[in-house]
PDB file of C-alpha atoms and ligand atoms in Angstrom:
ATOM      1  CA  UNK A  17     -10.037   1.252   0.021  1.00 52.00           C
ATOM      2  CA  UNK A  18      -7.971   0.440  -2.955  1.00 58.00           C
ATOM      3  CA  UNK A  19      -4.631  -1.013  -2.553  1.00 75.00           C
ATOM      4  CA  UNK A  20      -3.257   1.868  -5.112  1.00 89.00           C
ATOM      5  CA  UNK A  21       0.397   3.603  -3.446  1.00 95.00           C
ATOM      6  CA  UNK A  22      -0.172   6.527  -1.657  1.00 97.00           C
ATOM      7  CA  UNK A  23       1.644   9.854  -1.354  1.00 98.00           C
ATOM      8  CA  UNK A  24       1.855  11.474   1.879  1.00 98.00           C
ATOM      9  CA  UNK A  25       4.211  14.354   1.705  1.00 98.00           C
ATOM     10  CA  UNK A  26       4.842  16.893   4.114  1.00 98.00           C
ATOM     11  CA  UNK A  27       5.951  20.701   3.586  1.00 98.00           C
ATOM     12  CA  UNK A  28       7.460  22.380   6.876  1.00 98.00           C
ATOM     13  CA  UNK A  29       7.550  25.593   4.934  1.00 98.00           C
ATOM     14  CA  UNK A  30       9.648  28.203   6.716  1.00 98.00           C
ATOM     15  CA  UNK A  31       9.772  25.836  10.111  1.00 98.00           C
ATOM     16  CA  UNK A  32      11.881  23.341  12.043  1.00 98.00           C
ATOM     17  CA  UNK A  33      15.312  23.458  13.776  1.00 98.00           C
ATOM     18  CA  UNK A  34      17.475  20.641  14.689  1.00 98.00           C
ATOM     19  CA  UNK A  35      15.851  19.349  17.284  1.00 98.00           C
ATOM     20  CA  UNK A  36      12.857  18.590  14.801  1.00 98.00           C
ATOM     21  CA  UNK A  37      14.589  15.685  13.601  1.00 98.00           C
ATOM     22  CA  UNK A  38      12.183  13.608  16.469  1.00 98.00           C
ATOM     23  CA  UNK A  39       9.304  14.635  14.035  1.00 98.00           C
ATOM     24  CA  UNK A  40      11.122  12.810  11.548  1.00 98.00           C
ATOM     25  CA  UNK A  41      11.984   9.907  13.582  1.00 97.00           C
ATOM     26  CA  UNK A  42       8.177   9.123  14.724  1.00 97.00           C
ATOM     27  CA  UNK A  43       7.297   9.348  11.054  1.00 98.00           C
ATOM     28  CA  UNK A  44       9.479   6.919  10.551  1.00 97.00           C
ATOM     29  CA  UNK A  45       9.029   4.163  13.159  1.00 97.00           C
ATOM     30  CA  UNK A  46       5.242   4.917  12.175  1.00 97.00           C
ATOM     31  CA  UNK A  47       5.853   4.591   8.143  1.00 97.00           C
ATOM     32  CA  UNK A  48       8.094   1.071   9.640  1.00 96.00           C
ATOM     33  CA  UNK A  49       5.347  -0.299  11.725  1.00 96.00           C
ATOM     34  CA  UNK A  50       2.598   0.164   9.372  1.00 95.00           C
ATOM     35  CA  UNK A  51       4.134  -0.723   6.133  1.00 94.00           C
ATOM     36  CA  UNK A  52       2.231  -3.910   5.560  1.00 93.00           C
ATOM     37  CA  UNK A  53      -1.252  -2.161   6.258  1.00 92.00           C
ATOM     38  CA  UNK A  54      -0.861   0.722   4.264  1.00 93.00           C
ATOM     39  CA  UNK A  55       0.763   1.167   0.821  1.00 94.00           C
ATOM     40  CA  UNK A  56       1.912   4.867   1.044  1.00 96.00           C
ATOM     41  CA  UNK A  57       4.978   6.540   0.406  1.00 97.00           C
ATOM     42  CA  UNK A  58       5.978   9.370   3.112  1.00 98.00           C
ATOM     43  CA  UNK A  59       8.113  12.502   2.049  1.00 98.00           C
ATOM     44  CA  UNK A  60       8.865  14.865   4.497  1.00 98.00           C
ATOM     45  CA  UNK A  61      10.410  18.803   2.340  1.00 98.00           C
ATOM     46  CA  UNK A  62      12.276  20.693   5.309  1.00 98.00           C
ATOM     47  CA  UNK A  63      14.091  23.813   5.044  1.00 98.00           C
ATOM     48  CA  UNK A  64      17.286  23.619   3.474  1.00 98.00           C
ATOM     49  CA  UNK A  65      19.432  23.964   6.581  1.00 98.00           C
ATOM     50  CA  UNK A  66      18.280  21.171   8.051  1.00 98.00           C
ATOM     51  CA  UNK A  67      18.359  18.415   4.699  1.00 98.00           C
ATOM     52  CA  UNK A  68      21.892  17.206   5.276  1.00 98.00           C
ATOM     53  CA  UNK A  69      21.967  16.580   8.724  1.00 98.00           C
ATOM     54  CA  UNK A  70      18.462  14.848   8.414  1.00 98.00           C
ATOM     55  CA  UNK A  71      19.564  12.828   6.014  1.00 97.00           C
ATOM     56  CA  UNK A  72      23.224  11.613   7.016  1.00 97.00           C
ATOM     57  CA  UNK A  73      21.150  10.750  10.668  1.00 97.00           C
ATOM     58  CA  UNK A  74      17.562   9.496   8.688  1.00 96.00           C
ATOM     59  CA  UNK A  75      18.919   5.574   7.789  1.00 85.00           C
ATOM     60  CA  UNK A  76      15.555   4.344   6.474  1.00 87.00           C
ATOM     61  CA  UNK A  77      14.138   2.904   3.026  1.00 89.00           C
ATOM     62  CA  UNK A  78      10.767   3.826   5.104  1.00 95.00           C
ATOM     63  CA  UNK A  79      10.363   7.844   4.481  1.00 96.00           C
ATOM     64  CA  UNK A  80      12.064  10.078   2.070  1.00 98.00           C
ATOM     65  CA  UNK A  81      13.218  14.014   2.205  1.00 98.00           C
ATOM     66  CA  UNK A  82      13.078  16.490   0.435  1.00 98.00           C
ATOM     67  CA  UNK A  83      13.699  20.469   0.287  1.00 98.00           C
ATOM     68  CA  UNK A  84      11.029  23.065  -0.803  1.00 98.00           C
ATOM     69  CA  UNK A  85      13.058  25.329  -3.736  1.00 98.00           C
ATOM     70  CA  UNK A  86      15.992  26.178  -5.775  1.00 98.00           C
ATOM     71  CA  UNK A  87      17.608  28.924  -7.615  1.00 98.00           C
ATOM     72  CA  UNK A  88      16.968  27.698 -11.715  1.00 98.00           C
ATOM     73  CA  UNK A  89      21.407  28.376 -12.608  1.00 98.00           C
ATOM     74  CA  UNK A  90      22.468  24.429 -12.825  1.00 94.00           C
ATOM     75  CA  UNK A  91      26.070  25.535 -11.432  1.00 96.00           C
ATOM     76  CA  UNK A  92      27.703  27.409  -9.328  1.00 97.00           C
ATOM     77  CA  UNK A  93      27.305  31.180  -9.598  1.00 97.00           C
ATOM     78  CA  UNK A  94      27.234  35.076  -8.276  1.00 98.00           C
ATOM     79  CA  UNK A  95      23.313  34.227  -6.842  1.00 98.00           C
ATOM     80  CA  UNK A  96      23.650  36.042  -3.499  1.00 98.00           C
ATOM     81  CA  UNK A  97      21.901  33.892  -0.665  1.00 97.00           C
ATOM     82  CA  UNK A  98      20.617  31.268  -3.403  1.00 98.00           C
ATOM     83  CA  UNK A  99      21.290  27.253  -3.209  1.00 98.00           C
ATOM     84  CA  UNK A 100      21.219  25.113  -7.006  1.00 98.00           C
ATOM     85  CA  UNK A 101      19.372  22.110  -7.351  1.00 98.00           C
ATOM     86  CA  UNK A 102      23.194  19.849  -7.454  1.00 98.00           C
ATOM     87  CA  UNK A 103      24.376  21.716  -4.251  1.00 98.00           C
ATOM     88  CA  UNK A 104      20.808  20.211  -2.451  1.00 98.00           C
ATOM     89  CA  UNK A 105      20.982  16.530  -4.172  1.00 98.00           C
ATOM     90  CA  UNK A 106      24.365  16.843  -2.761  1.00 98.00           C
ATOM     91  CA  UNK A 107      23.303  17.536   0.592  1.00 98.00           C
ATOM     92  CA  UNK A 108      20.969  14.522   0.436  1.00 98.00           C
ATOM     93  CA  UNK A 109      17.555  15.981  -1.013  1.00 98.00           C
ATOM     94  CA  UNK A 110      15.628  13.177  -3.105  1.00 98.00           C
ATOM     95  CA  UNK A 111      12.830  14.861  -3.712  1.00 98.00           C
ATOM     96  CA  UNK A 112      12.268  18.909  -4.248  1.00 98.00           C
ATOM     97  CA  UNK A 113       8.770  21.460  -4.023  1.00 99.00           C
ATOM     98  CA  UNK A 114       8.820  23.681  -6.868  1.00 98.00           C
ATOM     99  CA  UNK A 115       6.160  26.109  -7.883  1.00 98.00           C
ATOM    100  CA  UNK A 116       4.725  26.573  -4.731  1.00 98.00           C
ATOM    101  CA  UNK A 117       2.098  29.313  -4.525  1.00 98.00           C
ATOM    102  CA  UNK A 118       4.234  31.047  -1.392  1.00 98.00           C
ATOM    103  CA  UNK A 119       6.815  31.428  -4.216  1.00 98.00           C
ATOM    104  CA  UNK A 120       4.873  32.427  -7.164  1.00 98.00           C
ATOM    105  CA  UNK A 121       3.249  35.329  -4.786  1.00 97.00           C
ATOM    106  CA  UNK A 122       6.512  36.620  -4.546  1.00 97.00           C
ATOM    107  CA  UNK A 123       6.970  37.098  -8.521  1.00 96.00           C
ATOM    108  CA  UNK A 124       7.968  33.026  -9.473  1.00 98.00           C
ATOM    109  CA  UNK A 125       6.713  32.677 -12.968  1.00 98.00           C
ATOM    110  CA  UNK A 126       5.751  29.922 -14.917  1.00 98.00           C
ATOM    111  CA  UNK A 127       8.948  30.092 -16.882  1.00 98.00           C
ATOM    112  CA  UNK A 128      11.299  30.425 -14.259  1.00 98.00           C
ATOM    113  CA  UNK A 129       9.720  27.412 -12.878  1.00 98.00           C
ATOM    114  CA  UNK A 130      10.444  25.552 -15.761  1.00 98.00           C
ATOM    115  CA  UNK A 131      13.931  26.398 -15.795  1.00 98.00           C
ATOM    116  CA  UNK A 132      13.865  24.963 -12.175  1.00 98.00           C
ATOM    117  CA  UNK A 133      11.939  21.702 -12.969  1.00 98.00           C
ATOM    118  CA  UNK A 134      14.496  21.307 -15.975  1.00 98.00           C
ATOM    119  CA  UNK A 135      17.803  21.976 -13.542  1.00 98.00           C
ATOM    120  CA  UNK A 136      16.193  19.627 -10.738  1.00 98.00           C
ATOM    121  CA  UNK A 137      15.597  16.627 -13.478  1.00 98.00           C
ATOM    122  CA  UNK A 138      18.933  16.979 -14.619  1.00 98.00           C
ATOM    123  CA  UNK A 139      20.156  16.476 -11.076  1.00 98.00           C
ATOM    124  CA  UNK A 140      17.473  13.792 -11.224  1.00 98.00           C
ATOM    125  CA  UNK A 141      15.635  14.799  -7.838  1.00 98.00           C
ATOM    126  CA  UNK A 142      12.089  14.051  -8.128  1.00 98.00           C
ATOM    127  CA  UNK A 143       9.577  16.984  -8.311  1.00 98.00           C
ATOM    128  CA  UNK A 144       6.780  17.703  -6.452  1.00 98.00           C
ATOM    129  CA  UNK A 145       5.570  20.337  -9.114  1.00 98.00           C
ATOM    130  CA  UNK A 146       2.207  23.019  -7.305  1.00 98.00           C
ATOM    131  CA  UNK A 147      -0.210  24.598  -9.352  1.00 98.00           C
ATOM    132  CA  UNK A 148      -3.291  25.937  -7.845  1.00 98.00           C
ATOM    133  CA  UNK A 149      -5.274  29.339  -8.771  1.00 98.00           C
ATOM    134  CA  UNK A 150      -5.992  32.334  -6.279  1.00 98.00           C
ATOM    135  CA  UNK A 151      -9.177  33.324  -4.858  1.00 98.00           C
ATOM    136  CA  UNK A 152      -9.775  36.144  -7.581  1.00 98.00           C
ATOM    137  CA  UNK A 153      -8.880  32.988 -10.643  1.00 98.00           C
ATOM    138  CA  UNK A 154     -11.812  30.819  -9.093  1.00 98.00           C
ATOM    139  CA  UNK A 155     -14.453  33.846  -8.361  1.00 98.00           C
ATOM    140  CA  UNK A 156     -13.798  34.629 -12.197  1.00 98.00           C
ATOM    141  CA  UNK A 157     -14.049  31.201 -13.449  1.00 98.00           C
ATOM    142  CA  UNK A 158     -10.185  31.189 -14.599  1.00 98.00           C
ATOM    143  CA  UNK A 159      -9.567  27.913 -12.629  1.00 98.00           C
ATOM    144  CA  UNK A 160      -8.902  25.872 -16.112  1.00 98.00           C
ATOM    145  CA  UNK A 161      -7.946  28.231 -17.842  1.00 98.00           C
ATOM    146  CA  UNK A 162      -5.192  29.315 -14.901  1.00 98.00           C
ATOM    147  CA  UNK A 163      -4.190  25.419 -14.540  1.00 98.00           C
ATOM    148  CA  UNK A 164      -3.884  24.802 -18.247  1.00 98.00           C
ATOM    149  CA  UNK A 165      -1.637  27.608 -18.419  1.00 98.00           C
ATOM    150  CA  UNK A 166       0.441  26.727 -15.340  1.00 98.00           C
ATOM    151  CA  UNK A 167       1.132  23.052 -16.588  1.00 98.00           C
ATOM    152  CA  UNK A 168       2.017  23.968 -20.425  1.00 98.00           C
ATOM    153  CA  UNK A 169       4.549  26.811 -19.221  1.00 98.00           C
ATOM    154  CA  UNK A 170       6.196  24.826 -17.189  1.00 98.00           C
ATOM    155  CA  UNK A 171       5.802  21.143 -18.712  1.00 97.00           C
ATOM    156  CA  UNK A 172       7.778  20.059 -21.773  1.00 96.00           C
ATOM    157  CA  UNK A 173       7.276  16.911 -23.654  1.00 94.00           C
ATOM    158  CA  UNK A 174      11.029  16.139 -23.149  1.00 93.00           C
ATOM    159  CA  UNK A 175      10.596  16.058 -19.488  1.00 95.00           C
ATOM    160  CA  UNK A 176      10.368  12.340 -17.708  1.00 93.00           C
ATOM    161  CA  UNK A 177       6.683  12.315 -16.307  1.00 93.00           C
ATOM    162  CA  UNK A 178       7.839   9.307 -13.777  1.00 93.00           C
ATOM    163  CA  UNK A 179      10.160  11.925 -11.820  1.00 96.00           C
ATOM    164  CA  UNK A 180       7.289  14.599 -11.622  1.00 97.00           C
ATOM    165  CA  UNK A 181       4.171  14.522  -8.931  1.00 98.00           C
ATOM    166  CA  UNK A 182       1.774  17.207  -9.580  1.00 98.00           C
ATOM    167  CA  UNK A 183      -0.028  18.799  -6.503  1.00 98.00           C
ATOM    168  CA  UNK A 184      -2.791  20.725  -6.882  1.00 98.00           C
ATOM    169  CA  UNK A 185      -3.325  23.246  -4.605  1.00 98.00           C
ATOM    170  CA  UNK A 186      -5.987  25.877  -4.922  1.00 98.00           C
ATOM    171  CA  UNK A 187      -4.256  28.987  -3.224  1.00 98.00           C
ATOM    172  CA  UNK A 188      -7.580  29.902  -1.203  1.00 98.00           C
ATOM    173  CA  UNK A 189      -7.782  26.534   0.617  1.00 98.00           C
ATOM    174  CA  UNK A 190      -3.521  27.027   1.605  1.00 98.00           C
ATOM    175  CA  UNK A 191      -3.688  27.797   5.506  1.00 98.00           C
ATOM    176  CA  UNK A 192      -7.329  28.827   5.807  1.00 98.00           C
ATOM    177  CA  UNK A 193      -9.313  25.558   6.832  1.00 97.00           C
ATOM    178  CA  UNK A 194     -10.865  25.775   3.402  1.00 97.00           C
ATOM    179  CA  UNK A 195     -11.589  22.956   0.991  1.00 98.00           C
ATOM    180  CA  UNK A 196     -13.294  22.585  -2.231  1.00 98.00           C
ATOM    181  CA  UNK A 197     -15.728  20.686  -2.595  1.00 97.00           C
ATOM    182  CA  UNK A 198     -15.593  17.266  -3.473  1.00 96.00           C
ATOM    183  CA  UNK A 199     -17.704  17.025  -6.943  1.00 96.00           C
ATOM    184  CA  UNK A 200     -15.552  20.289  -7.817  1.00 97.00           C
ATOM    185  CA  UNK A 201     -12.247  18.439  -6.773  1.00 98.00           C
ATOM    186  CA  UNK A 202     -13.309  15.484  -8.949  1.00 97.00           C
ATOM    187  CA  UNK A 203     -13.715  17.249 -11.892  1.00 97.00           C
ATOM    188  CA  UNK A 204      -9.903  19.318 -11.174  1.00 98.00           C
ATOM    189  CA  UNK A 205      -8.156  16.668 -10.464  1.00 97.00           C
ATOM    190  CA  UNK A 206      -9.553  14.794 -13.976  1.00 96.00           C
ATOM    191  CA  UNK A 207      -8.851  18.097 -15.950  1.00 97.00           C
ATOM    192  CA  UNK A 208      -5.270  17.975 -14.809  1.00 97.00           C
ATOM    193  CA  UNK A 209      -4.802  14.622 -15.630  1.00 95.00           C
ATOM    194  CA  UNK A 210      -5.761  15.324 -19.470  1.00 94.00           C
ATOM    195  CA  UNK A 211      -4.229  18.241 -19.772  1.00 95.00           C
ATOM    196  CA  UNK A 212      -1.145  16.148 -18.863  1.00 95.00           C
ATOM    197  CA  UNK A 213      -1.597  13.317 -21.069  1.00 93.00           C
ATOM    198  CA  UNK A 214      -2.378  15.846 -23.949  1.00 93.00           C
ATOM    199  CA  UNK A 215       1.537  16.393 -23.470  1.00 94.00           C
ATOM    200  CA  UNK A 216       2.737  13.367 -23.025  1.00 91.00           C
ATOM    201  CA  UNK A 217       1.863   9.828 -23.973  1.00 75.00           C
ATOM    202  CA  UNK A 218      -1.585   8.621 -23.899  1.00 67.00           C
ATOM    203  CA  UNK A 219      -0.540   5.724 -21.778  1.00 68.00           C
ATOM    204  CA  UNK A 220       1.366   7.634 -19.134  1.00 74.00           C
ATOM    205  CA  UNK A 221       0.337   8.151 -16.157  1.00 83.00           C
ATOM    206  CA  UNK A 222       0.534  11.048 -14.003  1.00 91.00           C
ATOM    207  CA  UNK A 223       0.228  11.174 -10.092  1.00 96.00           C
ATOM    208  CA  UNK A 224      -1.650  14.140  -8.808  1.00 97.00           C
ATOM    209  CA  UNK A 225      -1.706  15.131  -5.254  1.00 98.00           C
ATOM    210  CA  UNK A 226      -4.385  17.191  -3.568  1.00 98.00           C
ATOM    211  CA  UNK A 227      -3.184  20.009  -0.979  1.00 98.00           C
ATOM    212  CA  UNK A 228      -4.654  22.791   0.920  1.00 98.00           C
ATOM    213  CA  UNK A 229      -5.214  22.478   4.672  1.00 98.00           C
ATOM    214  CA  UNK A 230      -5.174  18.796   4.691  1.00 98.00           C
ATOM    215  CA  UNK A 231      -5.903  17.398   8.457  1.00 98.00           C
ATOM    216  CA  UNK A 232      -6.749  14.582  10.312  1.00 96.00           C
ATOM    217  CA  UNK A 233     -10.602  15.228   9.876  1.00 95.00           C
ATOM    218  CA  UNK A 234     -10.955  15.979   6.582  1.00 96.00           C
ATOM    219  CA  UNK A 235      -8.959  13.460   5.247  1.00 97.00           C
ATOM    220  CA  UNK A 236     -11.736  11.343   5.089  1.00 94.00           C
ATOM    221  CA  UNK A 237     -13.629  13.508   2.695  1.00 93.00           C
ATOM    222  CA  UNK A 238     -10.746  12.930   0.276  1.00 94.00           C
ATOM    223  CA  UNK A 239     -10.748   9.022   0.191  1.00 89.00           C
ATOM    224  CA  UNK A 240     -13.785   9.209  -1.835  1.00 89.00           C
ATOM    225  CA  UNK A 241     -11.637  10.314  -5.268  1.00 93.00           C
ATOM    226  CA  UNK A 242      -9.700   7.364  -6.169  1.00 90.00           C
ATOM    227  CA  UNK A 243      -7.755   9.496  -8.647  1.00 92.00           C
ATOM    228  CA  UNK A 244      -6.073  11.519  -6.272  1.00 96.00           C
ATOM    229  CA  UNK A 245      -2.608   9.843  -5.793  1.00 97.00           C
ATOM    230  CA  UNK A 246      -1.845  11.120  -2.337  1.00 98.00           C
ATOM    231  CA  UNK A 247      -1.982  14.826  -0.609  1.00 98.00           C
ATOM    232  CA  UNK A 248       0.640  17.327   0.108  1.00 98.00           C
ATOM    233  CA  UNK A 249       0.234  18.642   3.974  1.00 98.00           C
ATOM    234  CA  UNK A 250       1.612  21.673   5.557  1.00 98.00           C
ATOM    235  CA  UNK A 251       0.492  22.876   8.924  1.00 98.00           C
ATOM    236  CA  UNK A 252      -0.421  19.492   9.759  1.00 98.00           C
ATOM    237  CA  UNK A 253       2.695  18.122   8.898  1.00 98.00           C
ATOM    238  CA  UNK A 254       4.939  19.838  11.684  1.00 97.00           C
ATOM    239  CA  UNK A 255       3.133  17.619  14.182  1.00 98.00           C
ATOM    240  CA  UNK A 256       4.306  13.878  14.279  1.00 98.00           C
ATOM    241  CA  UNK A 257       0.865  13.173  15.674  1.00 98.00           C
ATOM    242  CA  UNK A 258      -0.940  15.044  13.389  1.00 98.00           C
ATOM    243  CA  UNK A 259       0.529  14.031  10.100  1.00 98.00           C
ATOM    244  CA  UNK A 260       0.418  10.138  11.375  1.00 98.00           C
ATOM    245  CA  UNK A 261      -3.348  10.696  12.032  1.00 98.00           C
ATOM    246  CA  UNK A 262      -4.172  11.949   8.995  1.00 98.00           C
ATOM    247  CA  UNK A 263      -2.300   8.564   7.124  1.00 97.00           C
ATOM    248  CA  UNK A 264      -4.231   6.690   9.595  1.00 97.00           C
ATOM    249  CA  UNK A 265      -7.772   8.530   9.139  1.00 96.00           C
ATOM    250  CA  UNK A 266      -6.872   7.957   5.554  1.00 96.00           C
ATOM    251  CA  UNK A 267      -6.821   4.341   5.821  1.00 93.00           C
ATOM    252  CA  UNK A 268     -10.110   4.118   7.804  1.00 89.00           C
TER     253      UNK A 268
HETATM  254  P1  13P B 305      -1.616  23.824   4.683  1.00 96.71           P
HETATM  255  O1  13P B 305      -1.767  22.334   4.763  1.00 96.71           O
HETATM  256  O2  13P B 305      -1.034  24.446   5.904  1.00 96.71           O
HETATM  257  O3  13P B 305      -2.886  24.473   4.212  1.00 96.71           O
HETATM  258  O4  13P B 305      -0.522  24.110   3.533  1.00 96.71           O
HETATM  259  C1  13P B 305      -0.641  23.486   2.323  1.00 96.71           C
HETATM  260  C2  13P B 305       0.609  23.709   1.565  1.00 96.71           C
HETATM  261  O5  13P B 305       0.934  24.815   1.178  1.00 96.71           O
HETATM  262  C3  13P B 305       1.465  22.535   1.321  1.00 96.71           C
HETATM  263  O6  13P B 305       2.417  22.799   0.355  1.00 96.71           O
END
């Protein structure tokens, strides 16, 4: 196992209440006890009614949050039931989801994600930017074509590649036990990475996360890419136990 820095990042989607915060607080002691043995970096994206009271009671250098959208307007404005990207730094987000397929399904477009990415940097929250293609893309052979076009649309030159983490997750794997397979993962997760340095400088270097029905089982499968910088984990990531195996099984 290389001693590269892991991500480990969790998405509670549309879940969680208050009393979740124990989730957060195993995490923790977990990411506090075993930061010697394992160079990773945990991020934990809640819903956006729980980020400030997680993070006023969260006093730890050990696990970050985040929240999981934003409306694209920088300031205040008439956007009926929308938050900005200031109003959730504010509220004590460091890190933010955007371009998540359970978004672009509901009419998100590349552009309007790049207006996002551009109001989040200028807030400077770190992104956790998805791109993944849908069943239909991959059956037709679009996958490159579909991720070349997601990162260009939403990526500009002028953007600081050290506040952006780009997770790739293929929208038939999200919630269905599915994976792809490991030579075809390898070969992904290098296309992304070009297509990345063909915008920005040849000596940069982006971190790409795999997600899609990460758990504590298959985790192991995934060890076997060194290029993959870390994962991004939903279902798995509402259990403390769960989400701490799979950084363990990781590790094996
Ligand atoms: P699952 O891990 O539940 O498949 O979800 C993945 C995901 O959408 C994370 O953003």
């Amino acid at each position: 196992m290389t001693n590269k820095l892991r991500y480990f990042i969790g998405n509670w989607k549309m879940f969680g209440d208050f009393g979740s915060f124990r989730i957060i607080h195993r995490i923790n002691q977990f990411s506090y006890k075993s930061r010697k043995r394992f160079k990773k970096k945990i991020i934990i994206c809640v819903p956006n009614t729980l980020i400030h009271f997680f993070s006023k009671k969260l006093k730890s250098r050990f696990i970050s949050l985040g929240v999981q959208n934003c409306h694209h307007h920088q300031s205040y404005g008439p956007f009926t039931g929308s938050v900005n990207a200031s109003m959730l730094k504010r509220a004590g987000a460091e890190f933010i989801i955007l371009g998540h397929s359970d978004n672009r399904s509901e009419g998100e477009t590349n552009q309007l994600i790049k207006k996002k990415i551009k109001s989040a940097l200028n807030e400077k929250l770190n992104i956790i930017f998805c791109i993944g293609e849908t069943f239909k893309e991959k059956k037709s052979g679009k996958t490159f074509f579909t991720l070349r076009k997601q990162i260009r649309n939403s990526i500009e030159k002028k953007f600081k590649i050290n506040k952006i983490i780009f997770a790739y997750e293929p929208v038939w794997s999200i919630g269905t036990n599915k994976v792809p397979k490991i030579d075809e993962l390898k070969k992904i997760i290098k296309f992304i990475k070009s297509e990345i340095k063909k915008i920005f400088k040849k000596d940069s270097y982006p971190k790409i996360l795999y997600g899609g029905s990460v758990n504590d089982s298959n985790i192991r499968l995934f060890s076997s890419i060194p290029d993959i910088d870390g994962f991004l984990i939903g279902g798995a990531s509402q259990s403390s136990k769960k989400f701490i195996d799979i950084v363990k099984n990781y590790y094996k």
